Coordinates of C-alpha atoms and ligand atoms in Angstrom, one line a residue:
X10 CA 0.0 0.0 0.0
X11 CA 2.6 2.4 1.1
X12 CA 4.4 2.4 -2.3
X13 CA 1.4 3.7 -4.1
X14 CA 0.8 6.5 -1.7
X15 CA 4.4 7.6 -1.9
X16 CA 4.4 7.5 -5.6
X17 CA 1.4 9.8 -5.8
X18 CA 2.9 12.4 -3.5
X19 CA 6.1 12.1 -5.3
X20 CA 4.6 12.8 -8.8
X21 CA 2.4 15.6 -7.6
X22 CA 5.3 17.5 -6.1
X23 CA 7.1 17.5 -9.5
X24 CA 4.6 18.5 -12.1
X25 CA 7.1 19.7 -14.7
X26 CA 8.7 16.4 -15.1
X27 CA 5.5 14.4 -15.8
X28 CA 6.6 12.2 -18.8
X29 CA 9.6 10.8 -16.9
X30 CA 7.5 10.2 -13.8
X31 CA 4.7 8.6 -15.8
X32 CA 7.4 6.2 -17.1
X33 CA 8.9 5.6 -13.7
X34 CA 5.5 5.3 -12.2
X35 CA 4.5 2.7 -14.8
X36 CA 7.7 0.7 -14.1
X37 CA 7.1 0.9 -10.4
X38 CA 3.5 -0.4 -10.9
X39 CA 4.7 -3.2 -13.0
X40 CA 7.4 -4.2 -10.6
X41 CA 4.9 -3.8 -7.8
X42 CA 2.4 -6.1 -9.6
X43 CA 5.1 -8.6 -10.2
X44 CA 6.0 -8.8 -6.5
X45 CA 2.4 -8.6 -5.4
X46 CA 1.0 -11.4 -7.5
X47 CA 4.0 -13.5 -8.7
X48 CA 6.9 -13.2 -6.3
X49 CA 6.4 -15.6 -3.4
X50 CA 7.0 -13.1 -0.6
X51 CA 6.0 -9.6 0.3
X52 CA 8.1 -6.6 -0.7
X53 CA 8.6 -3.4 1.2
X54 CA 7.5 -0.2 -0.3
X55 CA 9.6 1.4 -3.0
X56 CA 10.6 4.8 -1.7
X57 CA 13.5 7.2 -1.2
X58 CA 15.7 4.7 0.5
X59 CA 16.5 3.3 -2.9
X60 CA 15.4 5.9 -5.3
X61 CA 18.4 8.1 -6.4
X62 CA 15.9 10.6 -8.0
X63 CA 14.1 11.2 -4.7
X64 CA 15.0 14.7 -3.4
X65 CA 17.3 15.2 -0.4
X66 CA 15.2 16.3 2.6
X67 CA 15.8 19.8 3.8
X68 CA 18.5 20.6 6.3
X69 CA 16.0 21.4 9.1
X70 CA 14.6 17.8 8.9
X71 CA 18.1 16.5 9.4
X72 CA 18.7 18.9 12.3
X73 CA 15.6 17.6 13.9
X74 CA 16.8 14.0 13.3
X75 CA 20.2 14.8 14.8
X76 CA 18.5 16.0 17.9
X77 CA 16.5 12.8 18.1
X78 CA 19.7 10.7 18.0
X79 CA 21.1 13.0 20.7
X80 CA 18.0 12.3 22.8
X81 CA 18.4 8.6 22.3
X82 CA 22.0 8.9 23.5
X83 CA 20.8 10.9 26.6
X84 CA 18.2 8.2 27.3
X85 CA 20.8 5.4 27.2
X86 CA 23.5 7.3 29.1
X87 CA 21.2 8.6 31.8
X88 CA 20.0 5.1 32.4
X89 CA 23.6 4.0 32.7
X90 CA 24.4 6.9 35.1
X91 CA 21.4 6.2 37.2
X92 CA 21.7 2.4 37.6
X93 CA 25.2 1.4 36.6
X94 CA 27.8 4.1 36.9
X95 CA 30.7 3.7 37.7
X96 CA 30.5 0.0 36.7
X97 CA 31.1 -1.2 33.1
X98 CA 27.7 -1.6 31.5
X99 CA 24.0 -1.2 32.2
X100 CA 21.7 -4.3 32.0
X101 CA 18.7 -2.4 30.4
X102 CA 16.0 -4.8 31.5
X103 CA 16.8 -5.4 35.1
X104 CA 18.3 -1.9 35.5
X105 CA 21.4 -3.3 37.1
X106 CA 25.1 -2.9 36.5
X107 CA 27.5 -5.5 35.1
X108 CA 31.4 -5.5 35.2
X109 CA 32.4 -7.3 32.1
X110 CA 35.4 -5.2 30.9
X111 CA 37.7 -4.8 33.9
X112 CA 35.2 -2.8 36.0
X113 CA 36.7 0.6 35.2
X114 CA 33.5 2.1 33.8
X115 CA 33.8 1.1 30.2
X116 CA 30.5 2.8 29.2
X117 CA 31.6 6.2 30.5
X118 CA 35.0 6.1 29.0
X119 CA 33.7 4.8 25.6
X120 CA 31.0 7.6 25.7
X121 CA 33.3 10.6 26.4
X122 CA 34.0 11.7 22.9
X123 CA 30.3 11.2 21.8
X124 CA 29.2 13.4 24.6
X125 CA 31.7 16.0 23.7
X126 CA 30.5 16.0 20.1
X127 CA 26.9 16.2 21.2
X128 CA 27.6 19.1 23.5
X129 CA 26.5 17.1 26.6
X130 CA 28.8 19.1 28.9
X131 CA 27.3 18.2 32.2
X132 CA 27.5 14.5 31.5
X133 CA 31.0 14.9 30.2
X134 CA 32.1 16.7 33.4
X135 CA 30.5 14.0 35.6
X136 CA 32.3 11.3 33.7
X137 CA 35.6 13.1 33.9
X138 CA 35.3 13.1 37.7
X139 CA 35.3 9.3 37.6
X140 CA 38.2 9.2 35.1
X141 CA 40.2 11.4 37.4
X142 CA 39.9 8.8 40.2
X143 CA 40.7 5.8 37.9
X144 CA 43.6 3.6 39.0
X145 CA 43.1 0.8 36.5
X146 CA 43.7 -1.8 39.2
X147 CA 42.6 -5.5 39.0
X148 CA 42.4 -8.3 41.6
X149 CA 45.4 -10.7 41.3
X150 CA 43.4 -13.4 39.5
X151 CA 41.8 -11.2 36.9
X152 CA 43.2 -10.2 33.5
X153 CA 42.4 -7.3 31.2
X154 CA 41.7 -8.5 27.7
X155 CA 44.3 -6.4 25.8
X156 CA 42.5 -5.8 22.5
X157 CA 39.2 -4.6 24.1
X158 CA 41.0 -2.6 26.7
X159 CA 43.0 -0.7 24.0
X160 CA 40.2 0.0 21.5
X161 CA 37.6 1.0 24.2
X162 CA 39.5 2.5 27.1
X163 CA 42.7 3.7 25.5
X164 CA 41.0 4.8 22.3
X165 CA 38.2 6.5 24.3
X166 CA 40.6 8.4 26.6
X167 CA 42.8 9.5 23.6
X168 CA 39.9 10.7 21.5
X169 CA 38.3 12.6 24.3
X170 CA 41.7 14.2 25.0
X171 CA 42.2 15.1 21.3
X172 CA 38.7 16.8 21.2
X173 CA 38.8 18.5 24.6
X174 CA 42.5 19.2 25.2
X175 CA 41.9 18.1 28.8
X176 CA 45.4 16.8 29.9
X177 CA 44.0 14.5 32.6
X178 CA 42.7 12.3 29.9
X179 CA 46.1 12.0 28.3
X180 CA 47.8 11.3 31.6
X181 CA 45.3 8.5 32.3
X182 CA 45.9 7.1 28.8
X183 CA 49.6 7.1 29.4
X184 CA 49.2 5.4 32.8
X185 CA 47.0 2.8 31.4
X186 CA 49.4 2.0 28.6
X187 CA 52.3 1.7 31.1
X188 CA 50.2 -0.7 33.3
X189 CA 49.5 -2.9 30.2
X190 CA 53.0 -2.8 28.9
X191 CA 54.2 -6.3 30.0
X192 CA 51.7 -7.7 27.6
X193 CA 54.4 -7.1 24.9
X194 CA 56.9 -9.4 26.6
X195 CA 57.0 -11.9 23.7
X196 CA 59.8 -12.5 21.3
X197 CA 57.8 -11.2 18.4
X198 CA 56.4 -8.1 20.1
X199 CA 52.9 -9.3 19.4
X200 CA 50.9 -8.9 22.6
X201 CA 49.5 -11.7 24.7
X202 CA 45.7 -12.0 24.9
X203 CA 45.5 -10.5 28.4
X204 CA 47.5 -9.0 31.3
X205 CA 47.1 -8.2 34.9
X206 CA 47.7 -4.4 35.4
X207 CA 49.1 -4.8 38.9
X208 CA 51.3 -7.9 38.7
X209 CA 52.2 -7.6 35.0
X210 CA 51.5 -11.3 34.6
X211 CA 50.1 -12.3 31.2
X212 CA 47.7 -14.9 29.9
X213 CA 47.0 -16.3 26.5
X214 CA 47.8 -19.0 24.0
X215 CA 50.9 -19.2 21.7
X216 CA 48.6 -18.9 18.7
X217 CA 47.2 -15.4 18.7
X218 CA 44.3 -14.0 16.8
X219 CA 45.0 -11.4 14.1
X220 CA 42.5 -8.7 15.3
X221 CA 43.8 -9.0 18.8
X222 CA 47.5 -8.8 18.0
X223 CA 47.4 -6.1 15.3
X224 CA 44.8 -3.5 16.3
X225 CA 46.7 -1.2 18.5
X226 CA 48.9 0.7 16.0
X227 CA 46.7 3.8 15.9
X228 CA 46.3 4.2 19.7
X229 CA 49.9 3.6 20.4
X230 CA 51.3 5.9 17.8
X231 CA 49.0 8.7 18.6
X232 CA 49.8 8.2 22.3
X233 CA 53.5 8.5 21.5
X234 CA 52.9 11.6 19.5
X235 CA 50.7 13.3 22.1
X236 CA 53.0 12.4 25.1
X237 CA 56.3 12.7 23.3
X238 CA 57.2 9.2 24.6
X239 CA 58.4 7.5 21.5
X240 CA 58.6 4.1 23.2
X241 CA 54.8 3.7 22.7
X242 CA 55.2 4.0 19.0
X243 CA 57.9 1.4 19.1
X244 CA 55.3 -1.1 20.4
X245 CA 53.3 -0.4 17.3
X246 CA 56.3 -0.3 15.0
X247 CA 57.5 -3.7 15.9
X248 CA 54.1 -5.2 15.0
X249 CA 53.9 -3.3 11.7
X250 CA 57.4 -4.6 10.9
X251 CA 56.5 -8.2 11.7
X252 CA 53.4 -8.0 9.6
X253 CA 55.3 -6.6 6.7
X254 CA 58.0 -9.2 6.8
X255 CA 55.7 -12.2 7.1
X256 CA 55.8 -14.8 4.4
X257 CA 52.3 -14.8 2.8
X258 CA 52.9 -16.9 -0.3
X259 CA 50.4 -19.5 0.8
X260 CA 47.6 -16.9 1.4
X261 CA 47.9 -14.6 -1.6
X262 CA 49.5 -11.7 0.2
X263 CA 46.7 -11.4 2.8
X264 CA 47.0 -12.1 6.6
X265 CA 45.4 -15.3 7.8
X266 CA 43.5 -15.3 11.1
X267 CA 46.0 -17.0 13.3
X268 CA 49.6 -16.1 14.1
X269 CA 52.3 -17.7 16.3
X270 CA 53.2 -15.0 18.8
X271 CA 56.6 -16.6 19.6
X272 CA 57.9 -16.7 16.1
X273 CA 55.7 -13.9 14.6
X274 CA 54.8 -16.3 11.7
X275 CA 51.3 -16.7 10.2
X276 CA 49.7 -20.0 11.0
X277 CA 47.2 -21.9 8.8
X278 CA 45.1 -20.4 6.0
X279 CA 41.8 -19.4 7.5
X280 CA 41.1 -16.1 5.8
X281 CA 38.5 -13.7 7.0
X282 CA 37.5 -10.0 7.3
X283 CA 35.0 -10.8 10.0
X284 CA 35.4 -11.7 13.7
X285 CA 39.0 -12.3 14.8
X286 CA 40.4 -10.5 11.8
X287 CA 38.4 -7.3 10.9
X288 CA 40.2 -4.4 12.6
X289 CA 43.7 -5.6 11.6
X290 CA 42.9 -5.1 8.0
X291 CA 41.1 -1.8 8.9
X292 CA 44.2 -0.5 10.7
X293 CA 46.5 -0.8 7.6
X294 CA 44.7 2.0 5.8
X295 CA 43.9 4.0 8.9
X296 CA 47.4 3.9 10.3
X297 CA 48.7 5.2 7.0
X298 CA 46.2 8.1 7.1
X299 CA 46.7 8.8 10.8
X300 CA 50.5 9.3 10.6
X301 CA 50.2 11.9 7.8
X302 CA 50.3 9.4 4.9
X303 CA 54.1 8.9 5.2
X304 CA 54.2 5.3 6.3
X305 CA 54.1 3.5 2.9
X306 CA 54.5 0.0 4.5
X307 CA 51.0 0.0 5.8
X308 CA 49.5 1.4 2.6
X309 CA 51.2 -1.4 0.6
X310 CA 49.8 -4.0 2.9
X311 CA 46.3 -2.4 2.5
X312 CA 46.6 -2.6 -1.3
X313 CA 47.7 -6.3 -1.2
X314 CA 44.9 -7.2 1.3
X315 CA 42.2 -5.5 -0.7
X316 CA 43.2 -7.2 -3.9
X317 CA 42.9 -10.5 -2.1
X318 CA 39.5 -9.6 -0.6
X319 CA 38.1 -8.4 -3.9
X320 CA 39.3 -11.4 -5.9
X321 CA 38.9 -14.2 -3.4
X322 CA 36.5 -13.4 -0.6
X323 CA 33.7 -11.4 -2.4
X324 CA 30.9 -13.5 -3.9
X325 CA 27.7 -12.7 -5.8
X326 CA 24.4 -14.6 -5.2
X327 CA 22.5 -16.2 -8.1
X328 CA 19.1 -14.5 -8.1
X329 CA 19.2 -11.2 -6.4
X330 CA 22.8 -10.6 -7.3
X331 CA 23.7 -9.8 -3.7
X332 CA 27.4 -9.1 -3.3
X333 CA 28.8 -10.3 0.0
X334 CA 32.2 -10.9 1.6
X335 CA 32.9 -14.2 3.3
X336 CA 35.7 -16.3 4.8
X337 CA 37.7 -19.3 3.6
X338 CA 38.6 -22.2 5.9
X339 CA 41.9 -23.8 6.6
X340 CA 42.7 -26.6 4.1
X341 CA 45.1 -29.5 4.1
X342 CA 47.0 -28.0 1.2
X343 CA 48.0 -25.0 3.3
X344 CA 46.2 -22.8 0.9
X345 CA 42.8 -21.2 1.8
X346 CA 39.9 -23.6 1.4
X347 CA 36.4 -23.2 0.1
X348 CA 34.3 -20.1 1.0
X349 CA 31.9 -20.6 3.9
X350 CA 29.3 -18.4 2.3
X351 CA 28.6 -16.8 5.7
X352 CA 28.3 -13.0 5.8
X353 CA 28.9 -11.7 9.3
X354 CA 27.4 -8.4 10.5
X355 CA 31.0 -7.6 11.7
X356 CA 32.2 -7.7 8.1
X357 CA 29.9 -4.9 7.2
X358 CA 32.5 -2.4 8.2
X359 CA 34.3 -3.3 5.0
X360 CA 32.3 -1.2 2.5
X361 CA 33.0 1.9 4.7
X362 CA 36.7 1.1 4.8
X363 CA 36.8 0.7 1.0
X364 CA 34.9 4.0 0.6
X365 CA 37.4 5.7 2.9
X366 CA 40.3 4.4 0.7
X367 CA 38.5 5.7 -2.5
X368 CA 38.1 9.1 -0.8
X369 CA 41.7 9.4 0.5
X370 CA 44.0 7.5 -1.9
X371 CA 45.1 8.2 -5.5
X372 CA 44.2 4.7 -6.4
X373 CA 44.6 5.3 -10.1
X374 CA 47.9 7.1 -9.7
X375 CA 49.8 5.1 -7.1
X376 CA 53.1 5.9 -8.9
X377 CA 52.7 9.4 -7.6
X378 CA 53.4 7.9 -4.2
X379 CA 56.3 5.8 -5.5
X380 CA 54.3 2.6 -5.3
X381 CA 54.5 0.0 -8.1
X382 CA 51.2 -1.8 -7.7
X383 CA 52.3 -4.8 -9.8
X384 CA 55.4 -5.6 -7.8
X385 CA 53.3 -5.6 -4.6
X386 CA 51.8 -8.8 -5.8
X387 CA 54.2 -11.7 -5.7
X388 CA 53.5 -15.4 -5.2
X389 CA 51.1 -17.3 -7.4
X390 CA 47.8 -16.5 -5.6
X391 CA 48.6 -12.9 -5.4
X392 CA 49.6 -12.7 -9.0
X393 CA 46.3 -14.4 -10.0
X394 CA 44.5 -11.7 -8.0
X395 CA 46.4 -9.0 -9.8
X396 CA 45.6 -10.5 -13.2
X397 CA 41.9 -10.7 -12.3
X398 CA 41.6 -7.0 -11.6
X399 CA 43.8 -5.8 -14.5
X400 CA 42.1 -3.4 -16.9
X401 CA 40.0 -1.7 -14.3
X402 CA 40.3 1.7 -12.7
X403 CA 41.2 0.6 -9.2
X404 CA 39.2 3.5 -7.9
X405 CA 36.1 2.4 -9.7
X406 CA 36.6 -1.2 -8.6
X407 CA 37.0 -0.3 -5.0
X408 CA 33.9 2.0 -5.1
X409 CA 31.8 -0.6 -6.8
X410 CA 32.8 -3.2 -4.2
X411 CA 32.0 -0.8 -1.4
X412 CA 28.6 0.1 -2.9
X413 CA 27.5 -3.4 -3.7
X414 CA 28.5 -4.7 -0.3
X415 CA 26.8 -1.9 1.5
X416 CA 23.7 -2.6 -0.4
X417 CA 23.7 -6.2 0.8
X418 CA 24.4 -5.2 4.4
X419 CA 21.5 -2.8 4.3
X420 CA 19.2 -5.3 2.7
X421 CA 19.8 -7.8 5.5
X422 CA 18.2 -5.1 7.7
X423 CA 15.4 -4.1 5.3
X424 CA 14.5 -7.7 4.6
X425 CA 13.5 -8.3 8.3
X426 CA 10.1 -7.4 9.8
X427 CA 12.0 -5.6 12.6
X428 CA 14.1 -3.5 10.2
X429 CA 17.2 -4.6 12.0
X430 CA 20.0 -6.8 10.6
X431 CA 21.0 -10.3 11.9
X432 CA 24.4 -11.2 13.3
X433 CA 25.1 -13.8 10.6
X434 CA 23.5 -14.9 7.4
X435 CA 24.5 -17.9 5.2
X436 CA 24.0 -17.8 1.4
X437 CA 22.1 -20.9 0.4
X438 CA 23.1 -22.0 -3.1
X439 CA 26.0 -24.4 -3.2
X440 CA 29.4 -23.1 -4.0
X441 CA 30.3 -26.4 -5.7
X442 CA 27.5 -25.9 -8.2
X443 CA 29.2 -22.6 -9.0
X444 CA 26.0 -20.7 -8.5
X445 CA 27.5 -18.3 -6.0
X446 CA 30.5 -17.2 -8.1
X447 CA 33.3 -14.9 -7.3
X448 CA 32.2 -11.3 -7.8
X449 CA 35.3 -10.6 -9.8
X450 CA 34.3 -13.4 -12.3
X451 CA 30.9 -11.8 -12.7
X452 CA 32.6 -8.4 -13.2
X453 CA 34.9 -9.8 -15.8
X454 CA 32.0 -11.3 -17.8
X455 CA 30.2 -8.0 -17.6
X456 CA 33.4 -6.1 -18.7
X457 CA 34.0 -8.6 -21.6
X458 CA 30.5 -8.2 -23.0
X459 CA 30.7 -4.4 -23.3
X460 CA 30.3 -3.3 -19.7
X461 CA 28.9 0.2 -19.7
X462 CA 26.5 -0.6 -22.5
X463 CA 24.9 -3.3 -20.3
X464 CA 24.1 -1.1 -17.4
X465 CA 25.4 -1.1 -13.8
X466 CA 28.2 -3.6 -12.7
X467 CA 27.0 -6.8 -11.2
X468 CA 25.6 -6.3 -7.7
X469 CA 24.8 -2.6 -8.2
X470 CA 21.4 -1.3 -9.1
X471 CA 18.0 -1.3 -7.5
X472 CA 17.0 -4.2 -5.3
X473 CA 13.8 -4.4 -3.3
X474 CA 13.7 -5.8 0.2
X475 CA 12.0 -9.1 0.7
X476 CA 10.1 -9.5 4.0
X477 CA 8.7 -12.9 4.7
X478 CA 5.3 -13.0 6.3
X479 CA 5.1 -14.6 9.8
X480 CA 3.3 -17.6 8.2
X481 CA 6.0 -18.1 5.6
X482 CA 8.7 -17.9 8.3
X483 CA 6.9 -20.4 10.5
X484 CA 6.5 -23.0 7.8
X485 CA 10.0 -22.3 6.4
X486 CA 8.4 -21.3 3.1
X487 CA 9.9 -17.9 2.6
X488 CA 11.9 -17.8 -0.6
X489 CA 13.7 -15.5 -2.8
X490 CA 16.3 -13.9 -0.5
X491 CA 19.2 -16.1 -1.6
X492 CA 20.3 -16.5 2.1
X493 CA 19.1 -17.9 5.3
X494 CA 19.5 -16.2 8.7
X495 CA 22.1 -18.1 10.7
X496 CA 22.5 -16.1 13.9
X497 CA 19.3 -14.1 14.2
X498 CA 20.2 -11.6 17.0
X499 CA 20.9 -7.9 16.7
X500 CA 23.5 -6.9 19.2
X501 CA 23.1 -3.1 18.7
X502 CA 26.1 -3.3 16.5
X503 CA 27.4 -0.3 14.4
X504 CA 29.1 -1.8 11.3
X505 CA 26.4 -1.3 8.8
X506 CA 25.6 2.2 10.0
X507 CA 29.3 3.1 10.0
X508 CA 29.5 2.1 6.3
X509 CA 26.3 4.0 5.4
X510 CA 27.8 7.0 7.1
X511 CA 31.1 6.8 5.2
X512 CA 29.4 6.0 1.9
X513 CA 27.2 9.0 2.3
X514 CA 30.1 11.3 3.1
X515 CA 32.3 10.0 0.3
X516 CA 29.7 9.7 -2.5
X517 CA 27.1 12.4 -1.4
X518 CA 24.4 10.0 -2.4
X519 CA 21.6 10.6 0.1
X520 CA 20.1 7.2 -0.2
X521 CA 22.8 6.0 2.2
X522 CA 21.8 8.7 4.7
X523 CA 18.1 7.9 4.5
X524 CA 18.8 4.2 5.0
X525 CA 20.8 5.0 8.2
X526 CA 17.8 7.0 9.4
X527 CA 15.5 4.0 8.8
X528 CA 17.8 1.9 11.0
X529 CA 17.7 4.5 13.7
X530 CA 13.9 4.4 13.6
X531 CA 14.0 0.6 13.9
X532 CA 16.3 0.9 16.9
X533 CA 13.9 3.3 18.6
X534 CA 11.0 1.1 17.9
X535 CA 12.4 -2.3 18.7
X536 CA 15.2 -2.0 21.2
X537 CA 14.2 0.8 23.6
X538 CA 13.6 0.0 27.2
X539 CA 12.7 2.0 30.3
X540 CA 16.3 2.7 31.1
X541 CA 18.2 2.2 27.9
X542 CA 18.4 0.0 24.7
X543 CA 18.5 -3.7 24.6
X544 CA 20.0 -6.2 22.1
X545 CA 17.5 -8.3 20.3
X546 CA 17.4 -12.1 20.4
X547 CA 16.0 -12.3 16.9
X548 CA 15.4 -9.8 14.1
X549 CA 13.0 -12.2 12.3
X550 CA 10.0 -11.8 14.7
X551 CA 8.1 -8.7 15.5
X552 CA 7.8 -7.9 18.3
X553 CA 11.1 -9.5 19.1
X554 CA 12.5 -10.7 22.4
X555 CA 15.0 -8.4 24.1
X556 CA 18.3 -9.5 25.8
X557 CA 19.5 -7.8 28.9
X558 CA 22.5 -6.2 27.4
X559 CA 23.5 -2.7 26.2
X560 CA 27.2 -2.9 25.0
X561 CA 29.3 0.2 25.5
X562 CA 29.9 0.3 21.7
X563 CA 26.3 1.2 21.2
X564 CA 27.1 4.6 22.7
X565 CA 30.6 4.9 21.4
X566 CA 29.9 3.8 17.8
X567 CA 26.3 3.1 16.8
X568 CA 24.8 6.4 18.2
X569 CA 27.9 8.4 17.2
X570 CA 27.8 7.4 13.5
X571 CA 24.0 7.9 13.5
X572 CA 24.5 11.4 15.0
X573 CA 27.2 12.3 12.5
X574 CA 25.1 11.0 9.7
X575 CA 22.3 13.4 10.7
X576 CA 24.5 16.5 11.3
X577 CA 24.4 18.9 8.4
X578 CA 27.9 20.2 9.1
X579 CA 31.0 17.9 9.3
X580 CA 32.6 18.1 12.8
X581 CA 35.0 15.2 12.1
X582 CA 36.3 15.7 8.5
X583 CA 37.7 12.5 7.1
X584 CA 41.0 14.1 6.0
X585 CA 41.7 15.5 9.5
X586 CA 40.5 12.7 11.8
X587 CA 40.7 8.9 11.6
X588 CA 38.2 6.7 13.6
X589 CA 39.7 3.9 15.5
X590 CA 37.8 0.5 15.3
X591 CA 35.6 1.6 18.3
X592 CA 34.7 4.9 16.4
X593 CA 37.0 7.1 18.5
X594 CA 38.3 9.8 16.2
X595 CA 42.1 10.5 16.5
X596 CA 43.6 13.6 14.8
X597 CA 45.9 13.1 11.8
X598 CA 49.5 14.1 12.7
X599 CA 53.0 14.1 11.3
X600 CA 56.2 12.8 12.8
X601 CA 59.0 15.3 13.2
X602 CA 62.3 14.6 11.5
X603 CA 63.7 13.6 14.9
X604 CA 60.9 11.2 15.7
X605 CA 61.2 9.7 12.3
X606 CA 64.9 9.1 12.9
X607 CA 64.1 7.4 16.2
X608 CA 61.6 5.2 14.5
X609 CA 63.5 4.6 11.4
X610 CA 64.5 1.0 12.2
X611 CA 60.9 0.0 12.2
X612 CA 59.7 1.6 9.0
Ligands
NAG4 C1 42.3 22.1 21.4 O1 43.5 22.6 20.9 C2 43.5 22.7 19.5 C3 44.9 23.0 19.1 O2 45.5 24.0 19.8 C4 42.5 23.8 19.1 O3 42.5 23.9 17.7 C5 41.1 23.4 19.6 O4 40.2 24.4 19.3 C6 41.1 23.1 21.1 N1 39.9 22.5 21.5 C7 39.2 22.9 22.6 C8 37.9 22.3 22.8 O5 39.6 23.8 23.3
NAG5 C1 59.2 -11.4 30.4 O1 59.3 -12.8 30.1 C2 60.4 -13.3 30.7 C3 60.6 -14.8 30.1 O2 59.4 -15.4 29.8 C4 60.3 -13.3 32.2 O3 61.4 -13.9 32.8 C5 60.1 -11.9 32.6 O4 59.9 -11.8 34.0 C6 59.0 -11.2 31.9 N1 59.0 -9.8 32.2 C7 57.9 -9.2 32.6 C8 58.0 -7.7 32.9 O5 56.8 -9.7 32.7
NAG6 C1 55.5 -21.2 17.4 O1 56.9 -20.8 17.2 C2 57.7 -21.4 18.2 C3 59.1 -20.7 18.0 O2 59.5 -20.8 16.6 C4 57.8 -22.9 18.0 O3 58.6 -23.5 18.9 C5 56.3 -23.4 18.2 O4 56.3 -24.8 18.0 C6 55.4 -22.7 17.3 N1 54.0 -23.1 17.7 C7 53.1 -23.6 16.8 C8 51.8 -24.0 17.4 O5 53.4 -23.8 15.7

C-alpha cells in the first residue's frame, strides 16, 4: 500500500517532469504487480531509500533527526548513570550494573567523545570526575583483555583528549598503557591475549588472533605523538614490521586469522575479514592516514589485502545478485579452502573502509606515491589476483565493491520485519554448483560483454527488500532472498551504520543517509527499554525478544555514527581525523624529523 501512496505524492510535487514520472510510475507499478502477484514473498515499499531521484530532505529535517539521536544517547547514558555508573555496562531490562570489561567504567570512557561532540557538557564533566579517580587496578586473579582494553579504554581516553584538550585524559591514557606494557613481553612483540595491570602477569595461547595482535597501532602511535614518549610508537612499529616481513605466499598476500606470537609467523590459512580479523585489515589504511600518509609500508599491505579480498572473498548470489564478503577455511594443502558463504554483521565495516580508501588515496595514480602496484603482488595466488583485476580503474573497482557490499548489508536489515539486521546470514546456493560465483568473475564477464552498455556492474542497481510473512517464516516457506538467517540476534552493532555514514560522506548519495535513518527508527521502535536500549534475540520476529545487554559500543559507535550521519555540518572531516575501530576519532599528525629518525629501524 505504502508504495502507491508515496508514488502519488512524489509525482504531484514535480509536475514539470511528468513524462519521466509517468514512465517511472508505470515501471514501479509493473514491478509492484510482479511482486504482489507473482513473487512468493511480500516486498517493502519502493521509496526514497533506494530511489536516487528522490529529493534530499531539507536541512532542518536532518537537524531535527540529529536532535532525536542525541535524545536517544541521553536516554541510554542517563540510564547507565542512574543504575550502573561507575560499573562497566547497564543491564537495560533489570536496571542493574555489570562489570564485564575490567570494572573501570567502560561505558563512560567509551562515551566521552560522543558526549563532547553532542555538547553534553554536564554528562562529560560528571564522567571526567570518575576518570580522574581511575587507578586501572585489578584483583590478582583477573586479567584485562588487551584488545578490548585498547580499543575501548585507551581509544576512548585519547579521542576525548584530542577533542577537549583536557590533559587529565592524556595522563590516564599514558598510565593505562604503562600498566598494560608487560603484555608485549613476547619474542615477536605481538601482545599476549590478556594482562594483569598490577602484577604484570600475562595470559593467552601461543597462537594469537589477528585482530587481537594487530589492532593497537593507531592508539599507540597517537599516544606516543601526544605524550612525546616514542617508546609507545615502538610497540606499534614492531608489529607493523613483523606483519610486513611475514611470508604470505600461501595466502595470496593477505594475513590469515591465526599467528604464532613466539615466532611472529602466520599460522594456517583461515582467511576472514569478520570476527577475529576485521580491525587488523582496517588499521592498515587507517594507520597510514593517521600518521600523515608517510608510512608506505601500511599502505602497501592495505593494497595487497584489498586485492585478495576483492578477488577471493567477495561472492555474488545467483538470483538477487547480492554481493557479499565471506571467509575461507583452513585446508590441508596449506592454501585457503572453500568459501563458507557466511556473511557476518561484523564484516559490514568493509564497505565503509573501501569507501574511505577511495576518498583518500590516489588509487589510479599510485606511482605518484612511489608505489609499483604490480610488484606488490608476488607469489602465485597474489599474481592471480592482480591478473583478475587488471584493466579496471582501481578507484572504480573499490567503489563498486563498497557500494554493492553496503547494499547487501543494508538489505539484511530491510528484509527483516523488525528492520534490523541479523548477526550472521549464510548464502544458500551451493558453491560447488558454481552458483554463487566470485564477484570478480561476474565483473569480468560484464566487462567482456561491453560493460557500460549493459548497465550497472553486477551487484549494483535497485534491489527491493523481501520481507517474509510470519506464516512463511513459521513453515520455512519464505523464498527469494538467496540467504538464510544463521544467527538471528541484533546486538546493537554499528558496522552497517558506519558504512552507510562513510558512503554518504564519500559519494554524497543521500540514499545511504536515508537508510541509516530508517535503521535508527527501527532501533527506537524495537530495542528501547525504560532505562536504555537492549540487544534483540531475533530480528526475524516482530515484536522481538530483548536480551538484557547494552554494550558500550552502542554509545561509542552506533549512536555516534548515526548522529554524525544526521548532522548537516561535518565536525569530524575524514581528512583531518581517523576513527579507531571503536569509532573514536584521532587527529591526523605528522612525525617530526627527529621522531622519524628514532623510529627509522621499524619503518
Ligand atoms: C584544542 O587545541 C587545538 C589546538 O590548539 C584547538 O584547535 C582546539 O580548538 C582546542 N579545542 C578545545 C575544545 O579547546
Ligand atoms: C618477560 O618474560 C620473561 C621470560 O618469559 C620473564 O622472565 C620476565 O619476568 C618477563 N617480564 C615481565 C615484565 O613480565
Ligand atoms: C611457534 O613458534 C615457536 C618458535 O619458533 C615454535 O617452537 C612453536 O612450535 C610454534 N608453535 C606452533 C603452534 O606452531
